mmCIF file of C-alpha atoms in Angstrom:
data_model
loop_
_atom_site.group_PDB
_atom_site.id
_atom_site.type_symbol
_atom_site.label_atom_id
_atom_site.label_comp_id
_atom_site.label_asym_id
_atom_site.label_seq_id
_atom_site.Cartn_x
_atom_site.Cartn_y
_atom_site.Cartn_z
ATOM 1 C CA UNK B 267 110.405 91.063 -210.713
ATOM 2 C CA UNK B 268 113.162 93.465 -209.573
ATOM 3 C CA UNK B 269 110.900 94.707 -206.735
ATOM 4 C CA UNK B 270 110.255 91.094 -205.557
ATOM 5 C CA UNK B 271 113.958 90.313 -205.629
ATOM 6 C CA UNK B 272 114.778 93.473 -203.703
ATOM 7 C CA UNK B 273 112.202 92.575 -201.028
ATOM 8 C CA UNK B 274 113.609 89.063 -200.709
ATOM 9 C CA UNK B 275 117.067 90.371 -200.318
ATOM 10 C CA UNK B 276 115.921 92.903 -197.712
ATOM 11 C CA UNK B 277 114.134 90.220 -195.638
ATOM 12 C CA UNK B 278 117.160 87.916 -195.982
ATOM 13 C CA UNK B 279 119.404 90.708 -194.700
ATOM 14 C CA UNK B 280 117.078 91.333 -191.758
ATOM 15 C CA UNK B 281 116.708 87.639 -190.948
ATOM 16 C CA UNK B 282 120.451 86.968 -190.905
ATOM 17 C CA UNK B 283 121.023 89.644 -188.295
ATOM 18 C CA UNK B 284 118.218 88.488 -185.941
ATOM 19 C CA UNK B 285 119.253 86.388 -182.942
ATOM 20 C CA UNK B 286 116.890 85.138 -180.251
ATOM 21 C CA UNK B 287 117.421 83.436 -176.931
ATOM 22 C CA UNK B 288 115.363 80.775 -175.235
ATOM 23 C CA UNK B 289 115.507 79.270 -171.727
ATOM 24 C CA UNK B 290 114.714 75.572 -172.180
ATOM 25 C CA UNK B 291 115.490 74.604 -168.545
ATOM 26 C CA UNK B 292 111.792 74.880 -167.707
ATOM 27 C CA UNK B 293 109.403 72.173 -168.903
ATOM 28 C CA UNK B 294 106.956 73.365 -171.599
ATOM 29 C CA UNK B 295 109.059 76.391 -172.575
ATOM 30 C CA UNK B 296 107.857 78.372 -175.595
ATOM 31 C CA UNK B 297 110.688 79.628 -177.806
ATOM 32 C CA UNK B 298 110.816 81.692 -181.001
ATOM 33 C CA UNK B 299 113.375 81.960 -183.739
ATOM 34 C CA UNK B 300 113.666 84.299 -186.729
ATOM 35 C CA UNK B 301 113.441 82.782 -190.197
ATOM 36 C CA UNK B 302 117.032 82.732 -191.528
ATOM 37 C CA UNK B 303 118.368 83.860 -188.109
ATOM 38 C CA UNK B 304 119.895 82.177 -185.081
ATOM 39 C CA UNK B 305 118.414 80.868 -181.866
ATOM 40 C CA UNK B 306 120.305 80.065 -178.628
ATOM 41 C CA UNK B 307 118.625 77.452 -176.463
ATOM 42 C CA UNK B 308 119.754 77.115 -172.867
ATOM 43 C CA UNK B 309 119.371 73.363 -172.287
ATOM 44 C CA UNK B 310 121.187 73.088 -168.937
ATOM 45 C CA UNK B 311 123.507 75.032 -166.689
ATOM 46 C CA UNK B 312 126.593 72.966 -167.493
ATOM 47 C CA UNK B 313 126.858 69.723 -169.351
ATOM 48 C CA UNK B 314 129.428 68.457 -166.835
ATOM 49 C CA UNK B 315 126.696 68.443 -164.142
ATOM 50 C CA UNK B 316 124.571 65.945 -166.181
ATOM 51 C CA UNK B 317 125.614 62.281 -166.344
ATOM 52 C CA UNK B 318 123.963 61.820 -169.757
ATOM 53 C CA UNK B 319 121.616 63.790 -171.922
ATOM 54 C CA UNK B 320 119.781 63.351 -175.221
ATOM 55 C CA UNK B 321 117.926 66.025 -177.230
ATOM 56 C CA UNK B 322 115.482 64.891 -179.902
ATOM 57 C CA UNK B 323 112.875 66.227 -182.338
ATOM 58 C CA UNK B 324 110.275 64.034 -184.067
ATOM 59 C CA UNK B 325 112.073 60.930 -182.590
ATOM 60 C CA UNK B 326 115.264 62.027 -184.330
ATOM 61 C CA UNK B 327 118.338 62.443 -182.081
ATOM 62 C CA UNK B 328 119.908 65.876 -182.496
ATOM 63 C CA UNK B 329 122.270 65.781 -179.541
ATOM 64 C CA UNK B 330 123.590 62.867 -177.452
ATOM 65 C CA UNK B 331 126.245 63.437 -174.816
ATOM 66 C CA UNK B 332 127.814 62.363 -171.579
ATOM 67 C CA UNK B 333 129.041 65.207 -169.353
ATOM 68 C CA UNK B 334 131.435 67.275 -171.527
ATOM 69 C CA UNK B 335 131.709 64.605 -174.189
ATOM 70 C CA UNK B 336 129.436 64.813 -177.261
ATOM 71 C CA UNK B 337 128.629 61.321 -178.475
ATOM 72 C CA UNK B 338 126.690 62.277 -181.574
ATOM 73 C CA UNK B 339 128.272 63.658 -184.662
ATOM 74 C CA UNK B 340 126.589 67.018 -185.376
ATOM 75 C CA UNK B 341 126.715 66.619 -189.127
ATOM 76 C CA UNK B 342 124.264 69.490 -189.635
ATOM 77 C CA UNK B 343 126.547 72.477 -189.927
ATOM 78 C CA UNK B 344 123.785 74.630 -188.517
ATOM 79 C CA UNK B 345 124.051 72.996 -185.038
ATOM 80 C CA UNK B 346 126.563 73.880 -182.382
ATOM 81 C CA UNK B 347 126.619 72.845 -178.671
ATOM 82 C CA UNK B 348 128.718 74.472 -175.927
ATOM 83 C CA UNK B 349 129.088 72.026 -173.002
ATOM 84 C CA UNK B 350 130.569 74.655 -170.667
ATOM 85 C CA UNK B 351 127.342 76.720 -170.522
ATOM 86 C CA UNK B 352 124.833 74.099 -171.789
ATOM 87 C CA UNK B 353 123.734 76.246 -174.817
ATOM 88 C CA UNK B 354 122.612 74.753 -178.102
ATOM 89 C CA UNK B 355 122.725 77.005 -181.146
ATOM 90 C CA UNK B 356 120.870 76.591 -184.448
ATOM 91 C CA UNK B 357 121.869 78.840 -187.336
ATOM 92 C CA UNK B 358 119.979 79.699 -190.545
ATOM 93 C CA UNK B 359 116.609 78.746 -189.156
ATOM 94 C CA UNK B 360 113.960 77.363 -191.494
ATOM 95 C CA UNK B 361 110.249 76.627 -191.132
ATOM 96 C CA UNK B 362 111.111 72.977 -190.629
ATOM 97 C CA UNK B 363 112.837 73.795 -187.387
ATOM 98 C CA UNK B 364 109.482 74.597 -185.812
ATOM 99 C CA UNK B 365 108.026 71.895 -183.576
ATOM 100 C CA UNK B 366 108.400 70.146 -180.239
ATOM 101 C CA UNK B 367 111.766 69.127 -178.847
ATOM 102 C CA UNK B 368 112.480 66.742 -175.968
ATOM 103 C CA UNK B 369 115.422 66.707 -173.606
ATOM 104 C CA UNK B 370 116.033 63.559 -171.535
ATOM 105 C CA UNK B 371 118.600 63.634 -168.773
ATOM 106 C CA UNK B 372 119.989 60.660 -166.807
ATOM 107 C CA UNK B 373 121.771 60.588 -163.495
ATOM 108 C CA UNK B 374 124.462 58.064 -162.537
ATOM 109 C CA UNK B 375 121.853 55.591 -161.397
ATOM 110 C CA UNK B 376 120.031 55.664 -164.736
ATOM 111 C CA UNK B 377 116.996 57.681 -163.555
ATOM 112 C CA UNK B 378 115.749 60.012 -166.210
ATOM 113 C CA UNK B 379 113.794 63.255 -166.454
ATOM 114 C CA UNK B 380 112.076 64.565 -169.527
ATOM 115 C CA UNK B 381 111.492 68.178 -170.526
ATOM 116 C CA UNK B 382 109.749 69.478 -173.602
ATOM 117 C CA UNK B 383 110.239 72.702 -175.529
ATOM 118 C CA UNK B 384 108.237 74.145 -178.437
ATOM 119 C CA UNK B 385 110.066 76.228 -181.005
ATOM 120 C CA UNK B 386 108.207 78.522 -183.400
ATOM 121 C CA UNK B 387 109.888 80.122 -186.401
ATOM 122 C CA UNK B 388 108.619 83.518 -187.534
ATOM 123 C CA UNK B 389 109.581 85.735 -190.422
ATOM 124 C CA UNK B 390 110.988 88.977 -188.871
ATOM 125 C CA UNK B 391 109.432 92.405 -189.421
ATOM 126 C CA UNK B 392 111.033 94.303 -192.280
ATOM 127 C CA UNK B 393 111.134 98.048 -192.823
ATOM 128 C CA UNK B 394 108.156 100.137 -191.590
ATOM 129 C CA UNK B 395 106.206 102.626 -193.710
ATOM 130 C CA UNK B 396 104.361 105.403 -191.920
ATOM 131 C CA UNK B 397 101.865 107.576 -193.888
ATOM 132 C CA UNK B 398 99.742 110.489 -192.684
ATOM 133 C CA UNK B 399 97.139 112.735 -194.375
ATOM 134 C CA UNK B 400 94.866 115.611 -193.328
ATOM 135 C CA UNK B 401 91.104 115.074 -193.567
ATOM 136 C CA UNK B 402 88.441 117.595 -194.590
ATOM 137 C CA UNK B 403 87.697 118.818 -191.074
ATOM 138 C CA UNK B 404 91.302 118.975 -189.855
ATOM 139 C CA UNK B 405 91.641 115.491 -188.423
ATOM 140 C CA UNK B 406 94.716 113.455 -189.374
ATOM 141 C CA UNK B 407 94.642 109.828 -190.504
ATOM 142 C CA UNK B 408 97.886 107.823 -189.972
ATOM 143 C CA UNK B 409 98.605 104.338 -191.247
ATOM 144 C CA UNK B 410 101.495 102.018 -190.428
ATOM 145 C CA UNK B 411 102.643 98.937 -192.378
ATOM 146 C CA UNK B 412 105.627 96.734 -192.570
ATOM 147 C CA UNK B 413 107.331 94.586 -195.195
ATOM 148 C CA UNK B 414 107.092 90.953 -194.246
ATOM 149 C CA UNK B 415 106.804 89.721 -190.711
ATOM 150 C CA UNK B 416 104.566 87.018 -189.217
ATOM 151 C CA UNK B 417 101.843 88.031 -186.796
ATOM 152 C CA UNK B 418 102.792 91.748 -186.635
ATOM 153 C CA UNK B 419 101.649 93.811 -183.660
ATOM 154 C CA UNK B 420 101.375 97.548 -183.656
ATOM 155 C CA UNK B 421 101.815 100.307 -181.051
ATOM 156 C CA UNK B 422 101.805 104.107 -181.220
ATOM 157 C CA UNK B 423 103.410 106.932 -179.176
ATOM 158 C CA UNK B 424 103.309 110.739 -179.413
ATOM 159 C CA UNK B 425 106.332 112.606 -178.035
ATOM 160 C CA UNK B 426 107.282 109.432 -176.151
ATOM 161 C CA UNK B 427 103.915 108.729 -174.435
ATOM 162 C CA UNK B 428 101.136 106.334 -175.439
ATOM 163 C CA UNK B 429 98.316 107.924 -177.356
ATOM 164 C CA UNK B 430 95.328 108.882 -175.159
ATOM 165 C CA UNK B 431 91.561 109.125 -175.846
ATOM 166 C CA UNK B 432 91.944 112.922 -175.831
ATOM 167 C CA UNK B 433 94.258 112.606 -178.879
ATOM 168 C CA UNK B 434 92.540 109.672 -180.726
ATOM 169 C CA UNK B 435 89.386 110.177 -182.730
ATOM 170 C CA UNK B 436 89.272 106.525 -183.937
ATOM 171 C CA UNK B 437 91.360 103.457 -183.676
ATOM 172 C CA UNK B 438 93.536 102.521 -180.693
ATOM 173 C CA UNK B 439 97.214 101.924 -179.809
ATOM 174 C CA UNK B 440 97.109 98.357 -181.198
ATOM 175 C CA UNK B 441 95.700 98.999 -184.692
ATOM 176 C CA UNK B 442 97.697 99.902 -187.778
ATOM 177 C CA UNK B 443 95.290 102.713 -188.777
ATOM 178 C CA UNK B 444 94.364 105.584 -186.470
ATOM 179 C CA UNK B 445 92.668 109.040 -186.758
ATOM 180 C CA UNK B 446 93.969 111.871 -184.617
ATOM 181 C CA UNK B 447 91.964 114.895 -183.434
ATOM 182 C CA UNK B 448 92.466 118.365 -184.926
ATOM 183 C CA UNK B 449 94.734 119.860 -182.262
ATOM 184 C CA UNK B 450 97.248 116.960 -182.116
ATOM 185 C CA UNK B 451 100.868 117.586 -183.229
ATOM 186 C CA UNK B 452 104.296 116.296 -182.287
ATOM 187 C CA UNK B 453 106.567 113.297 -182.946
ATOM 188 C CA UNK B 454 104.382 110.400 -183.943
ATOM 189 C CA UNK B 455 106.048 106.988 -183.717
ATOM 190 C CA UNK B 456 104.707 103.560 -184.945
ATOM 191 C CA UNK B 457 106.287 100.392 -183.761
ATOM 192 C CA UNK B 458 105.774 96.986 -185.481
ATOM 193 C CA UNK B 459 106.918 93.909 -183.646
ATOM 194 C CA UNK B 460 106.455 90.177 -183.348
ATOM 195 C CA UNK B 461 108.116 87.555 -181.184
ATOM 196 C CA UNK B 462 111.532 87.836 -182.898
ATOM 197 C CA UNK B 463 112.115 91.560 -183.641
ATOM 198 C CA UNK B 464 110.854 95.095 -183.408
ATOM 199 C CA UNK B 465 111.029 97.897 -186.015
ATOM 200 C CA UNK B 466 109.743 101.473 -185.719
ATOM 201 C CA UNK B 467 109.246 104.638 -187.756
ATOM 202 C CA UNK B 468 108.880 108.240 -186.582
ATOM 203 C CA UNK B 469 107.313 111.284 -188.267
ATOM 204 C CA UNK B 470 106.720 114.879 -187.056
ATOM 205 C CA UNK B 471 103.110 115.867 -187.606
ATOM 206 C CA UNK B 472 101.349 119.277 -187.450
ATOM 207 C CA UNK B 473 97.697 120.266 -186.772
ATOM 208 C CA UNK B 474 96.765 120.597 -190.507
ATOM 209 C CA UNK B 475 96.234 124.408 -190.156
ATOM 210 C CA UNK B 476 92.798 124.167 -188.532
ATOM 211 C CA UNK B 477 91.669 126.283 -185.604
ATOM 212 C CA UNK B 478 88.641 126.247 -183.282
ATOM 213 C CA UNK B 479 86.448 129.317 -183.330
ATOM 214 C CA UNK B 480 83.906 130.135 -180.608
ATOM 215 C CA UNK B 481 82.210 133.525 -180.775
ATOM 216 C CA UNK B 482 78.837 135.327 -180.999
ATOM 217 C CA UNK B 483 78.043 137.720 -183.885
ATOM 218 C CA UNK B 484 76.164 140.998 -183.399
ATOM 219 C CA UNK B 485 72.983 139.410 -184.777
ATOM 220 C CA UNK B 486 73.103 136.811 -181.997
ATOM 221 C CA UNK B 487 74.427 133.960 -184.105
ATOM 222 C CA UNK B 488 76.761 131.695 -182.082
ATOM 223 C CA UNK B 489 79.581 130.007 -183.990
ATOM 224 C CA UNK B 490 81.516 127.092 -182.491
ATOM 225 C CA UNK B 491 83.444 124.889 -184.938
ATOM 226 C CA UNK B 492 86.798 123.943 -186.502
ATOM 227 C CA UNK B 493 87.716 125.913 -189.590
ATOM 228 C CA UNK B 494 90.768 126.211 -191.793
ATOM 229 C CA UNK B 495 92.710 129.242 -190.451
ATOM 230 C CA UNK B 496 93.751 130.632 -193.815
ATOM 231 C CA UNK B 497 90.163 130.803 -195.072
ATOM 232 C CA UNK B 498 88.432 131.850 -191.855
ATOM 233 C CA UNK B 499 86.036 134.834 -192.085
ATOM 234 C CA UNK B 500 83.533 133.867 -189.453
ATOM 235 C CA UNK B 501 85.134 135.392 -186.341
ATOM 236 C CA UNK B 502 87.443 138.363 -186.302
ATOM 237 C CA UNK B 503 89.733 136.813 -183.734
ATOM 238 C CA UNK B 504 88.886 133.083 -183.378
ATOM 239 C CA UNK B 505 89.798 131.104 -180.254
ATOM 240 C CA UNK B 506 92.358 128.366 -180.387
ATOM 241 C CA UNK B 507 90.809 125.894 -177.938
ATOM 242 C CA UNK B 508 87.311 124.301 -178.023
ATOM 243 C CA UNK B 509 86.589 124.858 -174.351
ATOM 244 C CA UNK B 510 87.462 128.560 -174.000
ATOM 245 C CA UNK B 511 85.958 131.773 -175.380
ATOM 246 C CA UNK B 512 88.213 134.759 -176.158
ATOM 247 C CA UNK B 513 87.135 137.959 -174.382
ATOM 248 C CA UNK B 514 88.973 139.949 -176.994
ATOM 249 C CA UNK B 515 86.893 138.406 -179.776
ATOM 250 C CA UNK B 516 83.589 139.269 -178.020
ATOM 251 C CA UNK B 517 84.715 142.813 -177.221
ATOM 252 C CA UNK B 518 85.747 143.354 -180.849
ATOM 253 C CA UNK B 519 82.355 142.052 -182.057
ATOM 254 C CA UNK B 520 80.488 144.361 -179.671
ATOM 255 C CA UNK B 521 82.577 147.306 -180.788
ATOM 256 C CA UNK B 522 81.748 146.624 -184.451
ATOM 257 C CA UNK B 523 78.052 146.348 -183.604
ATOM 258 C CA UNK B 524 78.196 149.683 -181.648
ATOM 259 C CA UNK B 525 79.888 151.480 -184.580
ATOM 260 C CA UNK B 526 77.283 150.193 -186.960
ATOM 261 C CA UNK B 527 74.457 151.399 -184.723
ATOM 262 C CA UNK B 528 76.065 154.857 -184.351
ATOM 263 C CA UNK B 529 76.342 155.225 -188.126
ATOM 264 C CA UNK B 530 72.643 154.338 -188.562
ATOM 265 C CA UNK B 531 71.549 156.847 -185.886
ATOM 266 C CA UNK B 532 73.654 159.607 -187.402
ATOM 267 C CA UNK B 533 72.247 158.936 -190.846
ATOM 268 C CA UNK B 534 68.730 159.177 -189.555
ATOM 269 C CA UNK B 535 69.465 162.493 -187.820
ATOM 270 C CA UNK B 536 70.942 163.936 -191.065
ATOM 271 C CA UNK B 537 67.939 162.854 -193.112
ATOM 272 C CA UNK B 538 65.468 164.323 -190.581
ATOM 273 C CA UNK B 539 67.403 167.615 -190.441
ATOM 274 C CA UNK B 540 67.456 167.829 -194.191
ATOM 275 C CA UNK B 541 63.746 167.398 -194.664
ATOM 276 C CA UNK B 542 63.020 169.874 -191.845
ATOM 277 C CA UNK B 543 65.262 172.443 -193.455
ATOM 278 C CA UNK B 544 63.769 171.814 -196.888
ATOM 279 C CA UNK B 545 60.212 172.302 -195.512
ATOM 280 C CA UNK B 546 61.164 175.562 -193.797
ATOM 281 C CA UNK B 547 62.937 176.890 -196.896
ATOM 282 C CA UNK B 548 59.909 176.064 -199.052
ATOM 283 C CA UNK B 549 57.666 178.203 -196.834
ATOM 284 C CA UNK B 550 60.036 181.200 -196.938
ATOM 285 C CA UNK B 551 60.924 181.156 -200.611
ATOM 286 C CA UNK B 552 57.918 179.503 -202.135
ATOM 287 C CA UNK B 553 58.113 179.630 -205.945
ATOM 288 C CA UNK B 554 61.609 181.078 -205.866
ATOM 289 C CA UNK B 555 65.052 179.546 -206.522
ATOM 290 C CA UNK B 556 67.176 178.477 -203.572
ATOM 291 C CA UNK B 557 69.567 181.118 -202.397
ATOM 292 C CA UNK B 558 73.259 180.390 -202.913
ATOM 293 C CA UNK B 559 73.938 180.334 -199.167
ATOM 294 C CA UNK B 560 71.215 177.680 -198.870
ATOM 295 C CA UNK B 561 72.826 175.641 -201.577
ATOM 296 C CA UNK B 562 76.056 175.747 -199.639
ATOM 297 C CA UNK B 563 74.192 174.628 -196.502
ATOM 298 C CA UNK B 564 72.654 171.650 -198.354
ATOM 299 C CA UNK B 565 76.035 170.615 -199.631
ATOM 300 C CA UNK B 566 77.483 170.774 -196.107
ATOM 301 C CA UNK B 567 74.549 168.720 -194.795
#
């Protein structure tokens, strides 16, 4: 219950501070107002230029005037008309204020013109929540949501620019859930808007600690994949970009293979020399013990 009350108070605070403007001087104008907020409707340039005017909604007269003189009694405290600039203000908007309005103007000869205006009341967007998490292969999932708000629309930017296909793995700039590729990092911003207000939230994201390795082992195995840097044992010096191969990594791998081959060759030489010596010694001292100097030689070998 306390959470619900807190949310209602938050939305009320947001609504009371939202003001919108609408130009009703064009026939068929589409206007928007924030629930609980204020809308300013420009009905005419100056009331003094109009011989007589009448503004109605659902056949109910809201405003009736002659030049600078207001003939109707605006009993609704939410209404206020300024003849000097032709602006009509409605405070503390409610859902009932939505609908079609008509403005009839008359010249001195009694000829009239009629204009219509449609007003839509929307609940404003509240605070925005931005969440991000690293996936198993280093991608990053980001989700954006808002408290309240009718017909919310989403947009994303990274370091001030719109997200591109090179940065997006799934989703697009108009969805509330996106997945970023492994190498993406920077200032990620999510904006939530509707026709009456716009709220955004920013978060600095990193690359989740994954790097791209691309190398060939001495046995001919080629490795090209994203791995977690702290646990990587596949390449001695992995590359950091999927489209490049590090010459240093390949040289190091070749060096290791060369050292291993040299060790094997040296071992084979030692074994061959040992057996050759043993055979010669057996012929010279057949049936006798090995001389001390020969024992020393074997130890050295």
